[in-house]
Amino acid sequence: MFKTTAAILISACLLLSACGEQETPTAENTAPENETVSSVPSEESKTSNAVEDDLPSSQDSLEQTQEQETTEDKKEQHIEKTYHMNENYYIKPNDENGEKKVVLLTFDDGPKEAEMINGLIDTLDKHNAKAIFFVNGYRVKSHPELLKLIYEREQIIGNHAWDHEDLKKMSASEASKQVTDVQHIVKETIGVEPEFFRPPFGSGNDALKETVKQNGMLYMTWSNGSLDWDKSTQNKPDKVVQNVLDQLNPGSNILMHELPWTVEALDDLLTKLENKGYSFVDPRSIELEAR
């Protein structure tokens, strides 16, 4: 019996010793049953997340790239040559069944002022029309940003010689320089050269025409003068409109200028032309050799 009692006492001592060594959980590392323990993000983690939020997403970058490519495509798009100019400077369809009731819109002696340029182009855009802006080199040199404005608003640049002087009275080399200097400064400014040339006062000769051809341009004067430059028409937008309508024929090559009363007259003029069944030929659709 003594042996049995001793064995019981030894077992009880061992059991009490094991219970004394068990670690009691603390409030710091114990969570209620079925509840998740959350951790507080560090300041470094917060900063990293904020920077990532500010970075453009791959979708944003893709959209920006596509927008840039669309703009470039719009400027470099190929326009089919469906019209030509005849020896009298009228614009004619290549196909005898093509649209004949068209006019070519042109503006000389710029670029002068952003307000007038934007006024003209706002109206052209309203009527979905393109025009040639024949520029003088000395004006481009003084205000290259105005040339960029015309180009960026997707209108067409023409060469109107460096100075607004009578090229017919110059030597062949002097007149040639008046042409090529404009080609160079326009190329330097907007990256492309003009494809159309109009001599100041419409005054030229065979030598000048050959220079123009060698520079890859179509030589033209006009077939319909608005007389917006004349004293009889100054500050009279209605007179500008009437002068054009009085000379109107299918294929009219209309001469206008960057002038305040022409800006004011343009919307009325284009509306009346449309009402008469005319549309506006895109200069880029005109062949670069007359026939």
Short mmCIF file of C-alpha atoms in Angstrom, two decimals:
data_model
loop_
_atom_site.label_atom_id
_atom_site.label_comp_id
_atom_site.label_asym_id
_atom_site.label_seq_id
_atom_site.Cartn_x
_atom_site.Cartn_y
_atom_site.Cartn_z
CA MET A 1 0.00 0.00 0.00
CA PHE A 2 2.87 2.33 0.77
CA LYS A 3 4.20 1.85 -2.76
CA THR A 4 0.82 2.73 -4.32
CA THR A 5 0.49 5.90 -2.27
CA ALA A 6 4.02 7.01 -3.21
CA ALA A 7 3.33 6.51 -6.92
CA ILE A 8 0.17 8.64 -6.72
CA LEU A 9 2.08 11.48 -4.96
CA ILE A 10 4.88 11.47 -7.57
CA SER A 11 2.36 11.68 -10.48
CA ALA A 12 0.55 14.60 -8.83
CA CYS A 13 3.85 16.51 -8.40
CA LEU A 14 4.78 16.04 -12.06
CA LEU A 15 1.35 17.26 -13.21
CA LEU A 16 1.56 20.44 -11.09
CA SER A 17 5.06 21.18 -12.39
CA ALA A 18 3.91 20.97 -16.04
CA CYS A 19 0.99 23.35 -15.43
CA GLY A 20 3.28 25.90 -13.79
CA GLU A 21 5.52 26.13 -16.92
CA GLN A 22 2.60 26.85 -19.34
CA GLU A 23 2.73 30.48 -20.72
CA THR A 24 -0.30 32.60 -20.06
CA PRO A 25 -1.44 34.61 -23.19
CA THR A 26 -1.35 38.43 -22.83
CA ALA A 27 -3.81 41.02 -24.10
CA GLU A 28 -1.21 42.35 -26.63
CA ASN A 29 -1.02 39.19 -28.74
CA THR A 30 -4.47 37.79 -28.23
CA ALA A 31 -7.43 38.55 -30.48
CA PRO A 32 -11.04 37.61 -29.93
CA GLU A 33 -12.05 34.40 -31.62
CA ASN A 34 -13.18 34.84 -35.28
CA GLU A 35 -11.73 38.41 -35.50
CA THR A 36 -8.80 39.30 -37.77
CA VAL A 37 -5.79 41.14 -36.41
CA SER A 38 -5.13 44.28 -38.54
CA SER A 39 -1.77 45.95 -39.02
CA VAL A 40 -1.16 49.73 -39.37
CA PRO A 41 0.79 50.63 -42.58
CA SER A 42 4.11 52.36 -42.11
CA GLU A 43 4.72 55.97 -43.29
CA GLU A 44 7.05 54.59 -46.01
CA SER A 45 4.24 52.35 -47.26
CA LYS A 46 1.81 55.31 -47.34
CA THR A 47 4.25 57.42 -49.38
CA SER A 48 4.87 54.60 -51.84
CA ASN A 49 1.14 54.13 -52.41
CA ALA A 50 0.61 57.90 -52.94
CA VAL A 51 3.35 58.07 -55.57
CA GLU A 52 1.87 55.08 -57.39
CA ASP A 53 -1.56 56.79 -57.40
CA ASP A 54 -0.03 59.91 -59.00
CA LEU A 55 1.68 58.01 -61.83
CA PRO A 56 -0.24 57.85 -65.13
CA SER A 57 -1.75 54.48 -65.84
CA SER A 58 -0.75 52.50 -68.91
CA GLN A 59 -4.23 53.25 -70.32
CA ASP A 60 -3.66 57.02 -69.92
CA SER A 61 -0.30 56.76 -71.68
CA LEU A 62 -1.86 54.74 -74.50
CA GLU A 63 -4.63 57.32 -74.99
CA GLN A 64 -2.10 60.19 -75.08
CA THR A 65 0.02 58.35 -77.66
CA GLN A 66 -3.02 57.62 -79.82
CA GLU A 67 -4.08 61.29 -79.65
CA GLN A 68 -0.61 62.45 -80.76
CA GLU A 69 -0.59 59.94 -83.63
CA THR A 70 -4.05 61.11 -84.74
CA THR A 71 -2.85 64.73 -84.83
CA GLU A 72 0.20 63.81 -86.92
CA ASP A 73 -1.89 61.67 -89.26
CA LYS A 74 -4.28 64.57 -89.75
CA LYS A 75 -1.43 66.84 -90.84
CA GLU A 76 0.23 64.24 -93.04
CA GLN A 77 -2.87 62.66 -94.56
CA HIS A 78 -2.76 61.99 -98.28
CA ILE A 79 -5.23 64.01 -100.36
CA GLU A 80 -6.03 62.68 -103.83
CA LYS A 81 -5.28 65.10 -106.69
CA THR A 82 -8.71 65.52 -108.26
CA TYR A 83 -8.38 69.11 -109.57
CA HIS A 84 -5.98 71.14 -111.68
CA MET A 85 -5.50 74.80 -112.56
CA ASN A 86 -5.86 75.99 -116.14
CA GLU A 87 -3.84 78.71 -117.88
CA ASN A 88 -6.30 81.36 -116.72
CA TYR A 89 -5.89 80.32 -113.07
CA TYR A 90 -9.32 78.68 -112.77
CA ILE A 91 -9.65 75.43 -110.83
CA LYS A 92 -11.09 72.56 -112.88
CA PRO A 93 -11.96 68.94 -112.03
CA ASN A 94 -9.74 66.29 -113.61
CA ASP A 95 -12.82 64.18 -114.28
CA GLU A 96 -15.21 65.89 -116.70
CA ASN A 97 -18.04 64.57 -114.53
CA GLY A 98 -16.45 65.97 -111.38
CA GLU A 99 -17.85 68.85 -109.33
CA LYS A 100 -17.33 72.10 -111.27
CA LYS A 101 -19.01 74.56 -108.92
CA VAL A 102 -16.03 75.04 -106.64
CA VAL A 103 -13.96 78.04 -105.60
CA LEU A 104 -10.42 78.33 -104.26
CA LEU A 105 -10.03 80.62 -101.23
CA THR A 106 -6.74 82.49 -100.78
CA PHE A 107 -5.40 85.19 -98.44
CA ASP A 108 -2.28 87.23 -99.24
CA ASP A 109 0.29 89.41 -97.43
CA GLY A 110 0.43 87.70 -94.03
CA PRO A 111 0.96 86.65 -91.42
CA LYS A 112 0.03 89.85 -89.61
CA GLU A 113 -2.01 89.40 -86.43
CA ALA A 114 -3.18 86.39 -84.43
CA GLU A 115 -6.64 87.88 -83.90
CA MET A 116 -7.29 88.27 -87.63
CA ILE A 117 -5.79 84.87 -88.46
CA ASN A 118 -7.96 83.17 -85.85
CA GLY A 119 -10.99 85.10 -87.07
CA LEU A 120 -10.48 83.92 -90.65
CA ILE A 121 -9.78 80.32 -89.66
CA ASP A 122 -12.70 80.17 -87.22
CA THR A 123 -14.98 81.03 -90.16
CA LEU A 124 -13.22 78.58 -92.49
CA ASP A 125 -13.66 75.84 -89.89
CA LYS A 126 -17.35 76.72 -89.53
CA HIS A 127 -17.80 76.09 -93.26
CA ASN A 128 -15.42 73.11 -93.36
CA ALA A 129 -13.20 75.01 -95.80
CA LYS A 130 -9.47 75.12 -96.49
CA ALA A 131 -7.57 78.09 -97.90
CA ILE A 132 -4.08 79.05 -98.98
CA PHE A 133 -2.40 81.69 -96.82
CA PHE A 134 0.28 83.26 -99.04
CA VAL A 135 2.97 84.62 -96.69
CA ASN A 136 5.83 87.08 -97.08
CA GLY A 137 9.22 86.00 -95.76
CA TYR A 138 9.96 89.19 -93.85
CA ARG A 139 6.70 88.81 -91.93
CA VAL A 140 7.46 85.18 -91.08
CA LYS A 141 10.89 86.23 -89.83
CA SER A 142 9.30 88.83 -87.51
CA HIS A 143 6.50 86.54 -86.27
CA PRO A 144 7.23 82.84 -86.80
CA GLU A 145 4.59 82.00 -84.20
CA LEU A 146 1.89 83.31 -86.55
CA LEU A 147 3.02 80.97 -89.31
CA LYS A 148 2.90 78.11 -86.81
CA LEU A 149 -0.62 79.18 -85.85
CA ILE A 150 -1.87 78.90 -89.44
CA TYR A 151 -0.18 75.52 -89.88
CA GLU A 152 -1.33 74.10 -86.55
CA ARG A 153 -4.89 75.09 -87.38
CA GLU A 154 -4.53 72.92 -90.50
CA GLN A 155 -4.65 75.57 -93.20
CA ILE A 156 -2.28 75.63 -96.18
CA ILE A 157 0.82 77.83 -96.48
CA GLY A 158 1.77 79.49 -99.77
CA ASN A 159 4.88 81.42 -100.83
CA HIS A 160 4.34 85.15 -101.59
CA ALA A 161 8.04 86.09 -101.94
CA TRP A 162 10.28 87.51 -99.24
CA ASP A 163 9.39 91.17 -99.79
CA HIS A 164 6.18 92.48 -101.26
CA GLU A 165 7.92 93.93 -104.32
CA ASP A 166 7.53 93.58 -108.07
CA LEU A 167 9.65 90.54 -108.94
CA LYS A 168 9.38 91.31 -112.64
CA LYS A 169 11.54 94.38 -112.11
CA MET A 170 14.33 92.35 -110.45
CA SER A 171 17.15 90.37 -112.02
CA ALA A 172 16.55 86.64 -112.37
CA SER A 173 18.92 85.89 -109.47
CA GLU A 174 17.30 88.47 -107.18
CA ALA A 175 13.82 87.19 -107.94
CA SER A 176 14.97 83.60 -107.41
CA LYS A 177 16.32 84.50 -103.97
CA GLN A 178 12.95 86.07 -103.08
CA VAL A 179 11.37 82.68 -103.76
CA THR A 180 13.92 80.31 -102.22
CA ASP A 181 14.43 82.32 -99.04
CA VAL A 182 10.75 81.91 -98.22
CA GLN A 183 10.95 78.17 -98.90
CA HIS A 184 13.82 77.91 -96.44
CA ILE A 185 12.32 79.94 -93.59
CA VAL A 186 8.96 78.20 -93.85
CA LYS A 187 10.68 74.79 -93.78
CA GLU A 188 12.74 75.85 -90.75
CA THR A 189 9.63 77.10 -88.96
CA ILE A 190 7.02 74.39 -89.58
CA GLY A 191 8.99 71.55 -91.17
CA VAL A 192 7.39 71.63 -94.62
CA GLU A 193 7.82 73.79 -97.72
CA PRO A 194 5.01 75.62 -99.55
CA GLU A 195 3.60 74.00 -102.69
CA PHE A 196 1.92 77.13 -104.07
CA PHE A 197 3.44 80.44 -105.19
CA ARG A 198 1.80 83.77 -105.93
CA PRO A 199 3.93 86.75 -107.01
CA PRO A 200 3.21 90.11 -105.38
CA PHE A 201 0.88 92.17 -107.62
CA GLY A 202 0.55 89.07 -109.80
CA SER A 203 3.67 90.25 -111.60
CA GLY A 204 6.12 87.68 -112.98
CA ASN A 205 7.88 86.32 -116.06
CA ASP A 206 9.10 83.05 -117.54
CA ALA A 207 12.32 83.04 -115.52
CA LEU A 208 10.34 83.40 -112.29
CA LYS A 209 7.93 80.65 -113.32
CA GLU A 210 10.86 78.33 -113.96
CA THR A 211 12.30 79.03 -110.50
CA VAL A 212 8.93 78.31 -108.95
CA LYS A 213 8.67 75.03 -110.85
CA GLN A 214 12.18 73.99 -109.78
CA ASN A 215 11.08 74.50 -106.18
CA GLY A 216 8.17 72.11 -106.65
CA MET A 217 5.42 74.74 -106.55
CA LEU A 218 2.39 75.65 -108.63
CA TYR A 219 2.59 79.24 -109.92
CA MET A 220 -0.69 81.16 -109.76
CA THR A 221 -2.18 84.62 -109.67
CA TRP A 222 -6.02 84.75 -109.41
CA SER A 223 -9.22 84.92 -111.44
CA ASN A 224 -11.50 86.70 -108.95
CA GLY A 225 -10.38 89.77 -107.04
CA SER A 226 -12.27 90.89 -103.95
CA LEU A 227 -10.59 94.31 -104.10
CA ASP A 228 -10.48 94.24 -100.31
CA TRP A 229 -7.13 96.03 -100.52
CA ASP A 230 -8.55 98.97 -102.51
CA LYS A 231 -9.58 102.25 -100.85
CA SER A 232 -13.08 101.91 -102.30
CA THR A 233 -13.56 98.72 -100.27
CA GLN A 234 -11.79 99.53 -97.01
CA ASN A 235 -14.03 99.10 -93.96
CA LYS A 236 -16.86 97.89 -96.21
CA PRO A 237 -17.35 94.14 -95.71
CA ASP A 238 -20.51 94.17 -97.84
CA LYS A 239 -18.47 95.54 -100.73
CA VAL A 240 -15.94 92.70 -100.37
CA VAL A 241 -18.77 90.17 -100.67
CA GLN A 242 -20.36 91.89 -103.65
CA ASN A 243 -17.06 92.24 -105.52
CA VAL A 244 -16.53 88.47 -105.30
CA LEU A 245 -20.10 87.62 -106.31
CA ASP A 246 -19.95 89.98 -109.29
CA GLN A 247 -17.01 87.99 -110.74
CA LEU A 248 -18.14 84.53 -109.66
CA ASN A 249 -17.68 81.63 -112.05
CA PRO A 250 -17.15 77.88 -111.54
CA GLY A 251 -13.54 77.38 -110.50
CA SER A 252 -12.98 80.97 -109.33
CA ASN A 253 -9.57 81.51 -107.71
CA ILE A 254 -10.51 84.19 -105.16
CA LEU A 255 -7.93 86.73 -103.98
CA MET A 256 -8.41 88.15 -100.50
CA HIS A 257 -6.16 89.56 -97.79
CA GLU A 258 -5.66 89.42 -94.05
CA LEU A 259 -7.66 92.59 -93.34
CA PRO A 260 -10.23 93.43 -90.63
CA TRP A 261 -13.12 94.02 -93.06
CA THR A 262 -12.32 90.79 -94.90
CA VAL A 263 -12.46 88.90 -91.60
CA GLU A 264 -15.86 90.49 -90.99
CA ALA A 265 -17.09 89.70 -94.52
CA LEU A 266 -15.96 86.09 -94.75
CA ASP A 267 -18.84 84.29 -93.03
CA ASP A 268 -21.44 86.12 -95.13
CA LEU A 269 -19.42 85.48 -98.30
CA LEU A 270 -19.03 81.74 -97.70
CA THR A 271 -22.70 81.41 -96.76
CA LYS A 272 -23.80 83.11 -99.98
CA LEU A 273 -21.44 80.96 -102.04
CA GLU A 274 -22.89 77.83 -100.46
CA ASN A 275 -26.42 79.07 -101.11
CA LYS A 276 -25.48 79.36 -104.79
CA GLY A 277 -24.39 75.73 -104.80
CA TYR A 278 -20.63 76.27 -104.54
CA SER A 279 -18.21 74.28 -102.41
CA PHE A 280 -14.63 75.02 -101.38
CA VAL A 281 -11.86 73.08 -103.05
CA ASP A 282 -9.13 71.74 -100.77
CA PRO A 283 -5.87 73.22 -102.13
CA ARG A 284 -4.10 69.92 -101.44
CA SER A 285 -6.32 68.27 -104.05
CA ILE A 286 -4.91 70.51 -106.82
CA GLU A 287 -2.17 69.19 -109.10
CA LEU A 288 1.08 71.13 -108.93
CA GLU A 289 1.28 71.69 -112.71
CA ALA A 290 -1.18 73.81 -114.66
CA ARG A 291 -2.81 72.38 -117.79
#
